[in-house]
Each structure stands twice: as structure tokens, then as C-alpha cells.
Amino acid sequence: MSQRPFQQVDVFTETAGYGNPLAVVLDGRGLDDEAMQRFARWTNLSETTFVLPPSEAARAQGADYQVRIFTPGGELPFAGHPTLGSCHAWLRQGGQPQRADEVVQECRVGLVRIRRDGSGAQQRLAFAAPPLTRSDPSPAVLSQVARALGLKPQQVLAAQVLDNGPVWMGLLLDHPQTVLALQPNHLELKALGQKVGVVAIEHPEVRTGLIVRSNREARAFGQNQRMAPPVQDATAPSLEVRAFAAPIGVPEDPVTGSLNASLAQWLIADGHAPREYIAAQGTCLDRAGRVHIRCDDSQQVWVGGASVTCIEGTVDL
């Protein structure tokens, strides 16, 4: 055992206690997988990260550090709030990126670019969403997941299997209140082996039932159609998101960067959402997570949020 620099960071919030906490061990050298996993179980947070020097090959490609990401139930190839929180902690500890305009993180999914938006107290970090693979879900599995969530067929407007390292079944629902009212059967979701992300857009056309353009994967489950892009107030959240991840030991995640990244890539590409918006997550857990999404001119989606250091010191590990 040795003393290692440690921070506990609250991510996707400007006020401590309202985001998603992350444990960051800032020197993971010499720890094997079992030790990392044991510590992640002990912290009992949705994710715990271990910062390491980048591999030689990754450093040659511009990587500034490497991060290993663990939930209480296993390691993840990529996750969003650990990416932003680990970068925040690394910079606070004095990390110096190779490039002035961005930080490059190595993780199991590859290299992830992180940029700094704004300055001072208003500064947010934003990561470049990794490439997304998506597909239509099996109608049978979609039906089982909907039942586990307590959803009626007409409440599901669209569905996709989303893979950007972590794999989520994404469901676009009819109204934010539908999202907030869900009381999932987590044991059923665990038995199905499905991590599920649900989202709804605050949009008058949804409430009146005036939904346009067909959606092939939603029709596999119910007679629903795709909504038109909403008009946005850029200063307020316009999407409500929840993430259920019982298969990896996290019944509900407070704020989920990887899910918001893949949801944004899907919803923007299919015309459901605008190119820039703010998503709220964590409402049902008494959190107030805010995820800032922007799709730039090159079609790269950036996922950003503020981070706050809550605990700083050392850990014997």
C-alpha cells in the first residue's frame, strides 16, 4: 500500500452535490486490475478512475494521460463523466497537455479529445463524442424492455441500440413527464442484460400528438412516428434523460456522459433534436445535472459540463 493523490469530483454541475460524483486516483501505477476493481467497489460510486501515463504508442499520437474506468461491477472502455472529471482532476493537479487548445485522453476505446470552453468559473470541459454504431433493436427485446420500464407502446416514439464503447438501448419517449414517472423493474433489466437510456424532448408537438415523419424502428413496437426538431431556448434544459444500468451494478446513474453523447449523435442525425441543446439528468435522484451538447460544422458532437472538486488529498492503496 502507498499514498496516492486522490480527488472526488462532482461532474456536470457547477454546485457540489448536484451532479455525478467521481473518485479519481491520480497515480494508478503498480495497481493490478483486481486492486482497481476492489477500490471501485469500496467507493460505491457509479465510476472510479485511475490515471496512468499514456502508452508509448498513444503518447506518440498526442495522448497526455491514460485512464482506466471502473464501475462497482466491472471496467468500462469509455464513459463520459469519468472523462470530464478525470481531466478536471488531472489539470487541477498540475497536468500539462501537449497542446494548448486540447487535452487528449487514452482509454480502452482509444484516444478522446477534450477541449476547454469558456474561462474562469464559467469554464466547462467538453469531450469529442467517440464514433457511434447504432442499429434497430429486436422488436421482442424492445417489448421486454418497455414492459420492464412500465411503458405503453404508444409512449415509445423511437428506439435504437447505441454503441460508442458502452452499449445502451436508447428510447425516445413522448414527454419529459413520462421519463420522470418511470419506476423500472431493475431486476428484470438486469436479467435482460440491458442498459437503457430514456430521453424526451420538451416540445409542444409531442404534447398535442402532432408528430411527423415515420420512424421505422418505433413502428416495430407501436404505431408511432418521429417528431420534428423543436425550437430551443438555449439557456434552459430542453431534454430530460435517465439512465438505467442494473447489469453493471448501477440501477440509475445520476448523469451519464457516454449515453448523452450517443443520444445526441442519434437524435441530431435523425432530425429529432437541434444541433445545440442542454439536457437535464438526475432529477429523480435529487440532482440537477446539466449536459451541454453541440454539433460543430464538421458534424463532430461535443459533450460538455462543469466539474467541481469536493475532496482532495491522498488515499492508501
Short mmCIF file of C-alpha atoms in Angstrom, two decimals:
data_model
loop_
_atom_site.label_atom_id
_atom_site.label_comp_id
_atom_site.label_asym_id
_atom_site.label_seq_id
_atom_site.Cartn_x
_atom_site.Cartn_y
_atom_site.Cartn_z
CA MET A 1 0.00 0.00 0.00
CA SER A 2 1.16 3.51 -0.73
CA GLN A 3 -0.27 7.01 -0.53
CA ARG A 4 -1.63 8.17 -3.85
CA PRO A 5 -3.06 11.58 -4.78
CA PHE A 6 -6.85 11.45 -4.81
CA GLN A 7 -9.77 13.71 -5.67
CA GLN A 8 -13.51 13.26 -5.52
CA VAL A 9 -15.14 15.39 -8.18
CA ASP A 10 -18.76 16.27 -8.90
CA VAL A 11 -19.34 16.33 -12.66
CA PHE A 12 -21.97 18.03 -14.85
CA THR A 13 -22.70 20.64 -12.20
CA GLU A 14 -21.36 24.00 -11.04
CA THR A 15 -22.57 23.32 -7.48
CA ALA A 16 -21.18 20.42 -5.45
CA GLY A 17 -23.76 17.82 -4.54
CA TYR A 18 -25.95 18.23 -7.62
CA GLY A 19 -24.04 16.28 -10.30
CA ASN A 20 -22.48 12.84 -10.60
CA PRO A 21 -19.62 12.11 -8.19
CA LEU A 22 -16.42 10.51 -9.41
CA ALA A 23 -13.47 9.10 -7.47
CA VAL A 24 -10.13 9.80 -9.18
CA VAL A 25 -6.90 8.07 -8.14
CA LEU A 26 -4.34 10.29 -9.83
CA ASP A 27 -1.49 7.77 -9.77
CA GLY A 28 -2.60 4.24 -10.62
CA ARG A 29 0.87 2.89 -11.37
CA GLY A 30 1.54 -0.56 -9.90
CA LEU A 31 -2.11 -1.40 -9.27
CA ASP A 32 -3.44 -4.54 -10.90
CA ASP A 33 -6.97 -4.99 -12.21
CA GLU A 34 -8.16 -6.70 -9.02
CA ALA A 35 -6.94 -3.84 -6.82
CA MET A 36 -8.62 -1.27 -9.04
CA GLN A 37 -11.87 -3.20 -9.07
CA ARG A 38 -11.82 -3.72 -5.32
CA PHE A 39 -11.37 0.01 -4.71
CA ALA A 40 -14.17 0.83 -7.15
CA ARG A 41 -16.49 -1.49 -5.24
CA TRP A 42 -15.44 0.18 -1.99
CA THR A 43 -16.11 3.73 -3.18
CA ASN A 44 -19.55 2.50 -4.32
CA LEU A 45 -19.78 5.34 -6.81
CA SER A 46 -21.06 4.83 -10.32
CA GLU A 47 -17.46 5.17 -11.56
CA THR A 48 -13.93 5.31 -10.16
CA THR A 49 -10.94 6.14 -12.36
CA PHE A 50 -7.21 5.52 -12.22
CA VAL A 51 -4.89 7.89 -14.06
CA LEU A 52 -1.74 6.43 -15.61
CA PRO A 53 0.95 7.58 -18.02
CA PRO A 54 -0.11 7.07 -21.63
CA SER A 55 1.20 4.09 -23.53
CA GLU A 56 4.18 4.80 -25.76
CA ALA A 57 2.10 4.44 -28.92
CA ALA A 58 -0.66 6.72 -27.58
CA ARG A 59 1.84 9.35 -26.44
CA ALA A 60 3.26 9.43 -29.96
CA GLN A 61 -0.28 10.24 -31.15
CA GLY A 62 -0.63 13.10 -28.67
CA ALA A 63 -2.11 11.40 -25.58
CA ASP A 64 -1.47 13.28 -22.33
CA TYR A 65 -2.52 10.56 -19.90
CA GLN A 66 -4.30 7.21 -19.75
CA VAL A 67 -7.37 6.46 -17.66
CA ARG A 68 -8.90 3.18 -16.52
CA ILE A 69 -12.61 3.42 -15.69
CA PHE A 70 -14.35 1.05 -13.27
CA THR A 71 -17.93 0.73 -12.05
CA PRO A 72 -18.68 -1.38 -8.95
CA GLY A 73 -19.41 -4.23 -11.39
CA GLY A 74 -16.59 -4.01 -13.95
CA GLU A 75 -14.38 -1.95 -16.24
CA LEU A 76 -15.73 0.33 -18.98
CA PRO A 77 -13.95 1.06 -22.26
CA PHE A 78 -15.22 4.64 -22.15
CA ALA A 79 -17.53 6.81 -20.10
CA GLY A 80 -18.33 10.50 -20.28
CA HIS A 81 -18.49 11.82 -16.73
CA PRO A 82 -15.26 9.96 -15.79
CA THR A 83 -13.61 11.52 -18.85
CA LEU A 84 -14.53 15.08 -17.86
CA GLY A 85 -13.95 14.51 -14.14
CA SER A 86 -10.57 12.82 -14.61
CA CYS A 87 -9.43 15.59 -16.94
CA HIS A 88 -10.58 18.22 -14.42
CA ALA A 89 -8.64 16.47 -11.62
CA TRP A 90 -5.54 15.97 -13.81
CA LEU A 91 -5.46 19.65 -14.75
CA ARG A 92 -6.06 20.73 -11.14
CA GLN A 93 -3.12 18.58 -10.04
CA GLY A 94 -0.90 20.43 -12.49
CA GLY A 95 -1.13 18.29 -15.62
CA GLN A 96 0.31 19.99 -18.70
CA PRO A 97 -1.19 18.91 -22.03
CA GLN A 98 0.99 18.60 -25.11
CA ARG A 99 -1.29 21.03 -26.95
CA ALA A 100 -2.55 24.35 -25.63
CA ASP A 101 -6.02 24.00 -27.14
CA GLU A 102 -6.97 20.50 -26.03
CA VAL A 103 -6.24 17.54 -23.78
CA VAL A 104 -6.02 14.03 -25.23
CA GLN A 105 -7.06 11.08 -23.06
CA GLU A 106 -6.18 7.47 -23.75
CA CYS A 107 -8.74 4.89 -22.68
CA ARG A 108 -9.83 1.44 -23.80
CA VAL A 109 -11.95 2.84 -26.63
CA GLY A 110 -8.96 4.79 -27.99
CA LEU A 111 -8.00 8.48 -27.88
CA VAL A 112 -10.58 11.03 -26.75
CA ARG A 113 -10.13 14.76 -27.36
CA ILE A 114 -11.17 17.17 -24.61
CA ARG A 115 -11.33 20.92 -25.02
CA ARG A 116 -11.84 23.82 -22.64
CA ASP A 117 -14.86 26.08 -23.28
CA GLY A 118 -15.10 29.46 -21.57
CA SER A 119 -12.83 30.71 -18.82
CA GLY A 120 -12.65 31.11 -15.06
CA ALA A 121 -15.67 29.98 -13.07
CA GLN A 122 -17.65 29.56 -16.30
CA GLN A 123 -15.16 27.14 -17.86
CA ARG A 124 -16.51 23.79 -18.99
CA LEU A 125 -14.66 20.82 -20.38
CA ALA A 126 -16.17 19.08 -23.40
CA PHE A 127 -15.17 15.77 -24.96
CA ALA A 128 -15.47 14.77 -28.58
CA ALA A 129 -18.07 12.01 -28.73
CA PRO A 130 -16.46 8.77 -29.97
CA PRO A 131 -17.73 7.20 -33.20
CA LEU A 132 -21.18 5.70 -32.80
CA THR A 133 -22.51 2.43 -34.14
CA ARG A 134 -26.28 2.10 -33.97
CA SER A 135 -28.91 -0.34 -35.09
CA ASP A 136 -32.59 -1.17 -34.75
CA PRO A 137 -33.36 -3.20 -31.63
CA SER A 138 -35.06 -6.56 -31.83
CA PRO A 139 -38.82 -5.96 -31.53
CA ALA A 140 -39.02 -8.77 -28.96
CA VAL A 141 -36.26 -7.31 -26.78
CA LEU A 142 -37.69 -3.80 -27.15
CA SER A 143 -41.07 -5.08 -25.98
CA GLN A 144 -39.47 -6.78 -22.95
CA VAL A 145 -37.52 -3.64 -22.03
CA ALA A 146 -40.63 -1.48 -22.37
CA ARG A 147 -42.55 -3.79 -20.06
CA ALA A 148 -39.70 -3.69 -17.51
CA LEU A 149 -39.95 0.11 -17.61
CA GLY A 150 -43.74 0.10 -17.37
CA LEU A 151 -44.17 1.78 -20.75
CA LYS A 152 -47.13 1.55 -23.12
CA PRO A 153 -46.36 1.06 -26.84
CA GLN A 154 -47.66 4.49 -27.80
CA GLN A 155 -45.24 6.17 -25.38
CA VAL A 156 -42.17 4.95 -27.34
CA LEU A 157 -41.56 7.22 -30.34
CA ALA A 158 -38.25 5.70 -31.48
CA ALA A 159 -35.60 3.25 -30.34
CA GLN A 160 -32.00 2.43 -31.23
CA VAL A 161 -29.18 0.27 -29.91
CA LEU A 162 -26.33 2.72 -29.35
CA ASP A 163 -22.67 1.67 -29.09
CA ASN A 164 -19.81 4.13 -28.52
CA GLY A 165 -17.87 1.79 -26.25
CA PRO A 166 -20.66 1.27 -23.71
CA VAL A 167 -23.81 -0.18 -25.28
CA TRP A 168 -27.19 1.33 -24.44
CA MET A 169 -30.69 0.76 -25.70
CA GLY A 170 -31.92 4.28 -26.31
CA LEU A 171 -35.64 5.06 -26.15
CA LEU A 172 -37.16 8.35 -27.26
CA LEU A 173 -40.37 8.84 -25.25
CA ASP A 174 -43.38 11.06 -25.79
CA HIS A 175 -42.96 13.56 -22.97
CA PRO A 176 -40.49 14.53 -20.21
CA GLN A 177 -43.13 13.66 -17.60
CA THR A 178 -43.18 10.10 -18.96
CA VAL A 179 -39.42 9.92 -18.38
CA LEU A 180 -39.70 11.31 -14.85
CA ALA A 181 -42.58 8.99 -13.88
CA LEU A 182 -40.77 5.75 -14.76
CA GLN A 183 -40.33 3.20 -11.96
CA PRO A 184 -38.25 0.46 -13.64
CA ASN A 185 -38.06 -3.14 -12.57
CA HIS A 186 -34.27 -3.21 -12.22
CA LEU A 187 -34.17 -6.96 -11.62
CA GLU A 188 -35.87 -7.54 -14.98
CA LEU A 189 -33.48 -5.16 -16.76
CA LYS A 190 -30.54 -6.95 -15.15
CA ALA A 191 -31.92 -10.33 -16.24
CA LEU A 192 -32.34 -8.97 -19.79
CA GLY A 193 -28.75 -7.71 -19.70
CA GLN A 194 -29.91 -4.32 -20.99
CA LYS A 195 -28.60 -0.90 -20.07
CA VAL A 196 -31.33 1.54 -21.04
CA GLY A 197 -31.24 5.27 -21.65
CA VAL A 198 -34.54 7.13 -21.96
CA VAL A 199 -35.00 10.64 -23.27
CA ALA A 200 -37.82 13.03 -24.09
CA ILE A 201 -37.84 16.44 -25.68
CA GLU A 202 -39.83 19.34 -24.31
CA HIS A 203 -41.77 20.10 -27.45
CA PRO A 204 -45.40 21.23 -27.94
CA GLU A 205 -45.92 18.95 -30.94
CA VAL A 206 -45.36 15.91 -28.75
CA ARG A 207 -47.99 17.02 -26.25
CA THR A 208 -50.61 17.58 -28.94
CA GLY A 209 -49.80 14.33 -30.71
CA LEU A 210 -48.80 16.10 -33.92
CA ILE A 211 -45.72 14.03 -34.76
CA VAL A 212 -44.31 13.96 -38.25
CA ARG A 213 -42.09 11.73 -40.38
CA SER A 214 -42.02 7.99 -39.98
CA ASN A 215 -39.63 6.06 -37.76
CA ARG A 216 -39.03 2.51 -38.80
CA GLU A 217 -37.71 1.08 -35.53
CA ALA A 218 -40.54 2.62 -33.47
CA ARG A 219 -43.16 1.03 -35.73
CA ALA A 220 -41.68 -2.36 -34.85
CA PHE A 221 -43.04 -1.75 -31.35
CA GLY A 222 -46.01 0.58 -31.82
CA GLN A 223 -47.67 2.83 -34.36
CA ASN A 224 -45.56 5.89 -33.61
CA GLN A 225 -43.81 8.45 -35.75
CA ARG A 226 -40.84 10.75 -35.47
CA MET A 227 -41.11 14.31 -34.22
CA ALA A 228 -39.87 17.46 -35.95
CA PRO A 229 -36.88 19.29 -34.45
CA PRO A 230 -38.02 21.57 -31.65
CA VAL A 231 -37.34 25.27 -31.29
CA GLN A 232 -34.91 25.68 -28.40
CA ASP A 233 -34.36 28.13 -25.56
CA ALA A 234 -30.57 27.95 -25.36
CA THR A 235 -30.50 28.98 -21.69
CA ALA A 236 -32.63 26.13 -20.28
CA PRO A 237 -32.63 22.32 -20.48
CA SER A 238 -34.80 21.09 -23.32
CA LEU A 239 -34.30 17.32 -22.93
CA GLU A 240 -34.88 15.09 -19.92
CA VAL A 241 -32.66 11.99 -19.68
CA ARG A 242 -32.48 8.97 -17.36
CA ALA A 243 -30.02 6.07 -17.45
CA PHE A 244 -30.69 2.60 -16.01
CA ALA A 245 -27.66 0.31 -15.80
CA ALA A 246 -28.53 -2.59 -13.49
CA PRO A 247 -26.37 -5.09 -15.47
CA ILE A 248 -23.21 -3.23 -14.31
CA GLY A 249 -24.37 -2.66 -10.74
CA VAL A 250 -25.81 0.86 -11.16
CA PRO A 251 -29.64 0.86 -11.03
CA GLU A 252 -29.80 4.54 -12.05
CA ASP A 253 -26.84 6.71 -12.98
CA PRO A 254 -27.16 10.38 -11.94
CA VAL A 255 -25.64 11.93 -15.08
CA THR A 256 -24.18 9.93 -17.96
CA GLY A 257 -21.82 11.47 -20.50
CA SER A 258 -21.43 8.45 -22.78
CA LEU A 259 -25.20 7.98 -23.03
CA ASN A 260 -25.80 11.67 -23.70
CA ALA A 261 -23.11 11.51 -26.40
CA SER A 262 -24.74 8.62 -28.23
CA LEU A 263 -28.24 10.03 -27.76
CA ALA A 264 -27.08 13.33 -29.26
CA GLN A 265 -25.45 11.66 -32.26
CA TRP A 266 -28.65 9.70 -32.94
CA LEU A 267 -31.21 12.43 -32.25
CA ILE A 268 -29.38 15.15 -34.17
CA ALA A 269 -28.64 12.91 -37.16
CA ASP A 270 -32.27 11.78 -37.41
CA GLY A 271 -33.70 15.28 -37.02
CA HIS A 272 -35.26 14.80 -33.60
CA ALA A 273 -33.10 17.38 -31.82
CA PRO A 274 -31.31 20.63 -32.73
CA ARG A 275 -27.55 20.88 -33.18
CA GLU A 276 -27.11 22.56 -29.80
CA TYR A 277 -29.06 21.95 -26.61
CA ILE A 278 -28.86 21.33 -22.88
CA ALA A 279 -30.02 18.03 -21.36
CA ALA A 280 -31.15 17.63 -17.75
CA GLN A 281 -30.41 14.38 -15.93
CA GLY A 282 -30.62 13.23 -12.32
CA THR A 283 -33.91 14.95 -11.48
CA CYS A 284 -35.41 11.82 -9.92
CA LEU A 285 -32.30 11.38 -7.76
CA ASP A 286 -32.46 14.94 -6.41
CA ARG A 287 -29.61 16.00 -8.70
CA ALA A 288 -29.51 18.78 -11.26
CA GLY A 289 -27.06 17.53 -13.87
CA ARG A 290 -26.67 19.67 -16.98
CA VAL A 291 -25.11 18.28 -20.14
CA HIS A 292 -24.20 20.76 -22.89
CA ILE A 293 -24.39 19.35 -26.41
CA ARG A 294 -23.09 20.97 -29.58
CA CYS A 295 -22.62 19.56 -33.07
CA ASP A 296 -19.99 21.56 -34.97
CA ASP A 297 -19.69 22.21 -38.70
CA SER A 298 -17.67 19.01 -39.19
CA GLN A 299 -20.56 17.02 -37.63
CA GLN A 300 -18.49 16.29 -34.51
CA VAL A 301 -20.67 16.17 -31.41
CA TRP A 302 -19.12 17.73 -28.28
CA VAL A 303 -20.41 16.82 -24.82
CA GLY A 304 -19.61 19.30 -22.08
CA GLY A 305 -20.24 20.14 -18.47
CA ALA A 306 -18.80 21.81 -15.41
CA SER A 307 -16.90 19.95 -12.68
CA VAL A 308 -16.30 20.78 -9.01
CA THR A 309 -13.62 19.26 -6.74
CA CYS A 310 -15.23 18.20 -3.44
CA ILE A 311 -12.46 16.17 -1.73
CA GLU A 312 -8.72 16.42 -2.30
CA GLY A 313 -5.89 14.57 -0.57
CA THR A 314 -4.34 11.11 -0.61
CA VAL A 315 -5.63 7.57 -0.41
CA ASP A 316 -3.77 4.50 0.88
CA LEU A 317 -3.99 1.98 -1.91
#
